[in-house]
């Protein structure tokens, strides 16, 4: 099939490249000409596993790039809209990019060439109605197009495998013909033939029949996306709230999580406590979903609470740093992890960056290390008191404490003896629970994590721990 993907940000780039991998002819469209030129030169703009490989595989073959939206739309049968929907001041998503795409695409339509316009960006329910109205207003013949919704559930860091090995493919279409066209696009995943290809990107085991498809109305599909992200964020805030109770009563959130997560109705994924969720999706989508609900006359206060718990989680972590270090002014802190999670270089809404900014305000000096996100962080954290190290150990040299902010594999397998030697004091504040507290205490560390008792070496004066009854972070 001939497919245009409009917007070559995270979702557009991954989806477009994967459509080419499934055998379609794809043109990736972006109005940023520099971006298009660098893609044409083979430069991969984001850190994403398997993406360089796939871009290389299909470059100059089934994948091409342009900034001419109208031409790309004219030459395609299906047009995926993957442009940004940034949040406005009050949380409502700004749909002006979607609208301008609708206007441009309308110009490319003729009566006899039916096209499907598919929302791939996360948009509020009923956006498809607006896209349709806008296209009609701009002269698109009513019979020449349909608007569908096909939300994406990919996670940064594993976006390519999430796309090619999906839990489900949601197709929101209001007529059989449109649904069938979208089904055909995903056919190699739905019938499982992709997984039998010798050159297939490796991924998890799939059901023998291929990826499950969920056919819905367009509005339901739009809602599925917002509701899914809100639910996942709710799981994270829920476990973070439970972690707070664990800290207060001396229970262990890892055990509690295992106990609740092994109920198959609950499931243990997205139940990792930490320093709160970040990224370009959850924070924005929660605000948007809340705004959408309000617009529909429903006050979705549960979402306010999810957001509040998330913000509080960062403050709690800061309190832990204060509890263990006493004063913060002129303290040198090694920070491992800058992105909003491990496995990515994306620092948008990163809790790590926000915590660093707070620590800087308190007069700390930060030496940071991240395997992928340092360049981006340099542009964001311009403060004099931030420097960057080439390894976790270099960051730890002479630091008063080490803070772990993201869950990169290499942060979970640090050479602890070496760290002992590098750090000024053997203090680790782990915002991602990567280590076992008892084992850390046995190795001589003062170890503070989330939802678990603070651990100290047996011989160590209990200091701050006794001051609050042996519990941390209150
Ligand atoms: C999220 C969703 O997981 C995807 O399904 C969705 O497609 C995507 O948003 C989107 O809407 O485009 P992503 O933002 O890449 O994906 O990142 P996640 O892996 O979901 O992590 C989000 C945040 O939650 C991170 O800060 C992460 O550290 C945090 N998190 C995640 C936790 O604190 N605990 C967990 O158990 C899981």
XYZ file of C-alpha atoms and ligand atoms in Angstrom:
511
model
C 0.000 0.000 0.000
C 1.117 3.592 -0.511
C 1.193 5.318 2.840
C 2.013 8.880 3.882
C 2.955 9.515 7.494
C 2.684 13.178 8.358
C 4.946 14.260 11.185
C 8.242 12.493 11.652
C 8.543 12.835 15.415
C 8.774 9.800 17.636
C 5.524 8.118 16.659
C 5.622 9.086 12.980
C 9.194 8.016 12.441
C 8.801 4.667 14.159
C 5.392 3.915 12.634
C 6.487 4.949 9.121
C 9.657 2.886 9.286
C 7.757 -0.125 10.585
C 5.111 0.196 7.838
C 7.985 -0.015 5.348
C 9.237 -3.068 7.223
C 5.780 -4.629 6.728
C 6.121 -4.164 2.972
C 4.417 -0.833 2.265
C 5.728 2.126 0.320
C 5.984 4.914 2.810
C 6.646 8.596 2.473
C 7.527 10.369 5.718
C 6.469 14.000 5.712
C 7.680 16.816 7.915
C 7.603 20.575 7.510
C 11.029 20.795 9.133
C 13.181 20.711 6.015
C 16.384 20.289 7.975
C 14.982 17.192 9.612
C 14.003 15.762 6.243
C 17.453 16.551 4.831
C 19.203 14.833 7.715
C 16.942 11.774 7.445
C 17.834 11.664 3.774
C 21.506 11.697 4.736
C 20.825 8.666 6.945
C 21.031 10.487 10.289
C 18.788 8.925 12.943
C 17.369 11.720 15.098
C 16.345 9.656 18.151
C 17.906 6.986 20.312
C 15.764 3.939 19.644
C 16.754 0.291 19.476
C 16.490 -1.263 15.974
C 15.489 2.045 14.377
C 18.878 2.743 12.724
C 18.855 -0.814 11.378
C 15.352 -0.484 9.885
C 15.912 3.009 8.495
C 19.020 1.711 6.822
C 17.192 -1.364 5.520
C 14.462 0.686 3.807
C 16.290 3.901 2.935
C 16.175 4.481 -0.817
C 13.800 1.559 -1.095
C 10.311 1.556 0.400
C 10.956 4.608 2.577
C 11.250 8.159 1.297
C 11.093 11.629 2.841
C 9.556 14.908 1.807
C 8.292 18.216 3.116
C 5.673 18.447 0.360
C 2.579 17.348 2.280
C 0.075 17.888 -0.505
C 2.036 15.841 -3.022
C 2.619 13.049 -0.502
C -1.110 12.969 0.324
C -2.068 12.983 -3.362
C 0.137 9.983 -4.052
C -0.967 7.914 -1.059
C -3.969 5.732 -0.300
C -3.702 6.040 3.458
C -2.505 9.135 5.318
C -1.436 8.769 8.937
C -1.429 11.978 10.953
C 1.316 11.869 13.565
C 1.899 15.552 14.229
C 2.367 16.998 17.715
C -0.564 17.786 19.994
C 1.211 19.822 22.691
C -0.624 20.836 25.861
C -1.757 24.424 26.149
C -1.479 26.354 29.441
C -4.652 24.816 30.881
C -3.915 21.305 29.702
C -6.150 21.266 26.617
C -4.267 19.745 23.718
C -3.411 22.202 20.966
C -4.922 20.649 17.839
C -3.909 23.396 15.438
C -1.283 21.175 13.746
C -3.884 18.464 13.209
C -6.262 21.030 11.749
C -3.711 22.437 9.351
C -2.872 18.920 8.151
C -6.602 18.294 7.571
C -6.781 21.462 5.474
C -3.745 20.542 3.395
C -4.882 16.960 2.859
C -8.309 18.212 1.747
C -6.620 19.903 -1.222
C -5.153 16.592 -2.326
C -8.473 14.755 -2.551
C -10.403 13.977 -5.701
C -13.704 12.171 -5.991
C -12.453 9.005 -7.621
C -9.503 8.240 -5.344
C -10.766 7.148 -1.924
C -8.320 7.875 0.864
C -8.269 7.085 4.555
C -6.994 9.718 6.973
C -5.854 8.036 10.156
C -5.220 9.710 13.493
C -2.006 8.338 14.926
C -1.263 11.195 17.339
C -2.981 11.053 20.710
C -6.062 13.224 20.328
C -9.231 13.907 22.338
C -12.336 11.911 21.600
C -14.365 13.439 18.748
C -11.290 14.871 16.991
C -12.141 12.641 14.024
C -15.442 14.547 13.645
C -13.543 17.819 13.576
C -11.040 16.513 11.037
C -13.880 15.411 8.809
C -15.708 18.753 9.122
C -12.539 20.703 8.460
C -11.787 18.654 5.357
C -15.312 19.149 4.009
C -15.054 22.885 4.659
C -11.841 22.922 2.690
C -13.389 21.366 -0.355
C -12.799 17.627 0.095
C -15.593 15.658 -1.627
C -17.570 13.786 1.064
C -17.312 10.400 -0.652
C -13.587 10.655 -1.275
C -12.339 9.995 2.240
C -12.904 8.487 5.661
C -11.343 9.428 8.969
C -10.175 6.630 11.242
C -8.275 6.264 14.490
C -5.413 3.846 15.011
C -3.726 4.713 18.308
C -0.171 3.745 19.037
C 0.968 2.135 22.287
C 4.696 2.210 21.776
C 7.076 3.048 24.601
C 10.239 5.003 24.037
C 13.237 2.718 24.212
C 11.324 -0.296 22.916
C 9.224 1.496 20.317
C 10.141 -0.696 17.328
C 9.435 -3.993 19.072
C 6.290 -2.541 20.671
C 5.114 -1.666 17.178
C 5.986 -4.988 15.566
C 4.951 -7.168 18.526
C 1.869 -5.353 19.836
C -0.396 -6.590 22.636
C -3.229 -5.498 20.360
C -3.860 -3.408 17.286
C -6.744 -1.005 17.795
C -8.553 -0.059 14.608
C -11.233 2.579 15.048
C -13.272 2.939 11.875
C -16.906 3.732 11.214
C -17.362 1.669 8.048
C -16.311 -1.759 6.856
C -14.259 -0.549 3.886
C -12.054 1.691 6.046
C -11.593 -1.008 8.681
C -10.525 -3.462 5.974
C -7.966 -1.055 4.523
C -6.389 -0.577 7.947
C -6.481 -4.296 8.634
C -4.590 -4.899 5.397
C -1.842 -2.537 6.472
C -1.189 -4.649 9.545
C -1.844 -7.990 7.853
C 1.706 -9.421 8.277
C 1.357 -8.882 12.050
C -2.256 -10.061 12.194
C -1.698 -13.304 10.254
C 1.695 -13.799 11.906
C 3.621 -13.997 8.603
C 6.007 -11.247 9.719
C 7.173 -13.362 12.644
C 8.176 -16.181 10.308
C 10.412 -13.955 8.204
C 14.112 -14.790 8.647
C 15.006 -11.096 8.723
C 12.242 -10.140 11.196
C 13.309 -7.870 14.050
C 13.473 -10.147 17.088
C 10.845 -9.706 19.783
C 8.775 -11.519 22.387
C 6.771 -14.646 21.564
C 3.534 -13.868 19.805
C 0.251 -15.803 19.812
C 0.348 -18.384 16.965
C -2.407 -16.545 15.099
C -0.499 -13.228 15.176
C -1.327 -9.960 16.891
C -4.915 -9.545 18.160
C -7.022 -6.862 16.488
C -9.651 -4.817 18.274
C -12.137 -3.256 15.889
C -13.991 -0.308 17.341
C -15.746 2.864 16.352
C -13.467 5.828 15.731
C -14.536 7.553 18.949
C -13.934 4.439 21.031
C -10.428 4.125 19.607
C -9.698 7.746 20.464
C -10.859 7.107 24.017
C -8.903 3.863 24.325
C -5.645 5.747 23.897
C -6.285 8.402 26.542
C -7.861 5.933 28.941
C -4.934 3.495 28.563
C -2.306 6.094 29.380
C -4.364 7.464 32.260
C -4.815 3.966 33.665
C -1.097 3.174 33.445
C -0.229 6.457 35.157
C -2.825 5.644 37.809
C -1.113 2.291 38.465
C 2.198 4.083 38.978
C 0.716 6.684 41.319
C -1.142 3.956 43.178
C 2.008 1.991 43.919
C 3.856 5.195 44.822
C 1.128 5.993 47.362
C 1.365 2.440 48.724
C 5.159 2.877 48.908
C 4.633 5.899 51.140
C 2.557 3.827 53.540
C 5.208 1.093 53.463
C 7.843 3.630 54.496
C 5.683 4.825 57.360
C 4.926 1.394 58.813
C 8.180 -0.359 57.919
C 6.730 -2.682 55.247
C 8.506 -3.500 51.983
C 6.837 -2.258 48.789
C 8.616 -4.915 46.705
C 6.817 -7.613 48.646
C 3.520 -5.740 48.583
C 3.853 -5.202 44.849
C 4.516 -8.896 44.298
C 1.515 -9.767 46.419
C -0.914 -7.529 44.594
C 0.617 -7.818 41.123
C 0.397 -11.607 41.016
C -3.383 -11.334 41.029
C -3.926 -11.742 37.291
C -6.705 -9.170 37.441
C -4.149 -6.582 38.552
C -0.876 -7.697 36.942
C 2.566 -6.606 38.108
C 3.563 -4.393 35.187
C 3.650 -0.633 35.729
C 3.673 -1.195 39.447
C 7.270 -0.126 39.987
C 7.498 2.645 42.543
C 10.014 5.384 41.899
C 10.387 9.128 41.563
C 7.193 9.495 39.551
C 6.355 9.196 35.880
C 7.561 11.674 33.282
C 8.031 11.775 29.531
C 6.220 13.333 26.641
C 3.060 11.254 27.065
C 1.739 10.571 30.562
C 1.959 14.104 32.012
C 0.483 15.685 28.884
C -2.130 12.994 28.281
C -3.423 13.093 31.851
C -3.974 16.833 31.600
C -5.589 16.410 28.201
C -7.869 13.597 29.334
C -8.928 15.626 32.352
C -9.702 18.566 30.063
C -11.622 16.301 27.657
C -13.685 14.894 30.535
C -14.459 18.383 31.782
C -15.525 19.389 28.301
C -17.925 16.434 28.319
C -19.361 17.600 31.654
C -17.517 15.099 33.834
C -15.179 16.153 36.613
C -12.573 13.354 36.548
C -11.045 14.099 39.961
C -9.294 10.740 40.129
C -6.880 12.111 37.515
C -6.112 15.163 39.677
C -5.109 12.828 42.441
C -2.904 10.738 40.127
C -1.102 13.942 39.109
C -0.826 15.165 42.701
C 0.685 11.899 43.944
C 3.140 11.991 41.068
C 4.335 15.513 41.896
C 4.561 14.647 45.566
C 6.775 11.660 44.807
C 9.579 13.951 43.660
C 9.208 16.098 46.756
C 9.423 12.994 48.924
C 12.644 11.986 47.218
C 14.098 15.429 47.876
C 13.138 15.128 51.527
C 15.023 11.828 51.650
C 18.125 13.506 50.273
C 17.815 16.162 52.985
C 17.160 13.568 55.682
C 20.284 11.663 54.895
C 22.640 14.560 54.116
C 21.364 17.069 56.669
C 22.198 20.340 54.877
C 22.403 20.561 51.107
C 24.337 23.745 50.451
C 27.654 23.008 48.696
C 27.053 19.252 48.791
C 28.433 17.510 45.745
C 25.966 14.944 44.415
C 26.567 12.327 41.755
C 23.408 11.794 39.687
C 22.985 8.710 37.528
C 20.231 9.102 34.939
C 18.844 12.252 33.342
C 16.192 11.032 30.937
C 12.598 10.411 32.042
C 13.394 6.703 32.243
C 16.180 4.291 31.252
C 16.834 3.277 27.657
C 16.149 6.660 26.088
C 17.787 10.063 25.601
C 14.464 11.887 26.027
C 14.480 14.379 28.901
C 10.999 15.804 28.375
C 9.194 16.097 31.733
C 12.005 14.085 33.273
C 11.624 13.758 37.052
C 15.423 13.478 37.230
C 15.863 16.923 35.658
C 13.226 18.436 37.948
C 14.913 16.969 41.023
C 18.298 18.282 39.860
C 16.800 21.745 39.396
C 15.454 21.645 42.958
C 18.794 20.465 44.311
C 20.578 23.263 42.467
C 18.193 25.762 44.033
C 19.228 24.389 47.412
C 22.877 25.065 46.599
C 24.079 21.571 45.595
C 26.708 20.886 43.023
C 25.746 18.133 40.558
C 27.960 15.753 38.606
C 25.723 13.834 36.245
C 26.086 10.779 34.096
C 23.636 9.270 31.606
C 24.461 6.752 28.878
C 22.378 8.608 26.263
C 20.811 11.832 27.500
C 23.760 14.056 28.409
C 23.755 16.125 25.232
C 20.073 16.930 25.597
C 20.455 17.627 29.304
C 23.298 20.081 28.625
C 20.927 22.221 26.611
C 18.340 22.153 29.414
C 20.520 22.439 32.518
C 22.678 25.417 31.825
C 23.586 25.995 35.462
C 27.233 26.503 36.338
C 26.983 23.969 39.123
C 26.278 21.028 36.819
C 29.065 19.046 35.232
C 29.009 15.810 33.283
C 31.048 12.671 33.786
C 32.026 9.953 31.357
C 31.091 7.092 33.693
C 29.169 6.455 36.910
C 32.498 6.137 38.740
C 33.826 9.429 37.474
C 30.568 11.053 38.629
C 30.930 9.444 42.054
C 34.517 10.680 42.612
C 34.528 12.772 45.775
C 30.704 13.051 45.863
C 28.854 13.277 49.164
C 26.215 10.854 47.869
C 25.106 9.026 44.735
C 21.541 9.438 43.422
C 20.069 6.862 41.017
C 17.283 8.370 38.899
C 16.701 5.944 36.038
C 16.750 2.196 35.598
C 19.456 1.629 32.949
C 20.843 -1.915 33.201
C 24.319 -0.568 33.860
C 23.070 1.308 36.924
C 21.728 -1.962 38.320
C 25.117 -3.681 38.031
C 27.562 -1.111 39.352
C 30.894 -2.210 40.778
C 29.996 -1.408 44.375
C 33.500 -1.789 45.765
C 34.817 0.665 43.248
C 31.995 3.053 44.129
C 32.880 2.794 47.822
C 36.361 3.953 46.935
C 35.162 6.783 44.700
C 32.454 8.296 46.890
C 33.396 10.604 49.743
C 30.655 8.990 51.854
C 29.075 5.602 51.094
C 25.572 7.005 50.618
C 23.234 5.914 47.830
C 19.730 7.262 47.268
C 18.069 4.960 44.796
C 14.946 6.379 43.181
C 14.304 3.173 41.227
C 14.874 0.401 43.778
C 17.630 -1.256 41.756
C 19.370 -2.876 44.739
C 18.513 -4.990 47.735
C 18.688 -2.827 50.883
C 20.159 -5.536 53.116
C 22.831 -6.446 50.618
C 23.748 -2.762 50.294
C 24.020 -2.357 54.044
C 26.185 -5.490 54.198
C 28.470 -3.849 51.644
C 28.821 -0.830 53.886
C 26.385 1.586 52.243
C 23.762 3.838 53.723
C 21.079 2.985 51.236
C 17.785 4.846 50.836
C 15.196 3.671 48.320
C 11.445 3.955 47.721
C 8.882 2.164 49.886
C 11.520 0.190 51.773
C 13.249 0.829 55.077
C 16.468 2.763 54.981
C 19.436 0.406 55.276
C 22.661 1.190 57.120
C 25.759 -0.846 57.860
C 25.406 -2.617 61.233
C 28.351 -0.800 62.717
C 27.015 2.551 61.622
C 25.598 5.187 63.893
C 21.883 5.276 63.027
C 21.824 9.128 62.939
C 19.000 10.407 60.734
C 17.277 7.040 60.834
C 16.736 7.195 64.594
C 15.621 10.791 64.353
C 12.477 9.663 62.584
C 11.989 6.300 64.177
C 14.153 4.312 61.779
C 12.056 5.252 58.794
C 13.106 7.433 55.956
C 11.518 10.041 53.774
C 8.631 11.203 55.899
C 3.919 5.570 27.424
C 3.080 4.292 27.368
O 3.685 3.274 28.158
C 2.943 3.804 25.929
O 2.080 2.672 25.894
C 2.344 4.926 25.084
O 2.242 4.535 23.729
C 3.228 6.151 25.177
O 3.343 6.555 26.558
C 2.594 7.233 24.350
O 1.476 7.647 24.668
O 3.142 7.586 23.299
P 6.539 6.125 27.400
O 6.137 7.531 27.706
O 7.543 5.867 26.354
O 5.238 5.253 27.001
O 7.148 5.541 28.732
P 6.742 4.452 29.817
O 7.614 3.286 29.678
O 5.303 4.213 29.843
O 7.151 5.247 31.145
C 6.504 6.467 31.505
C 7.020 6.934 32.847
O 6.530 6.115 33.889
C 8.541 6.912 32.986
O 8.962 8.081 33.659
C 8.805 5.676 33.821
O 9.996 5.741 34.562
C 7.588 5.669 34.725
N 7.236 4.332 35.247
C 6.846 3.344 34.412
C 7.264 4.117 36.616
O 7.610 5.016 37.413
N 6.902 2.880 37.081
C 6.521 1.870 36.264
O 6.196 0.768 36.771
C 6.492 2.107 34.895
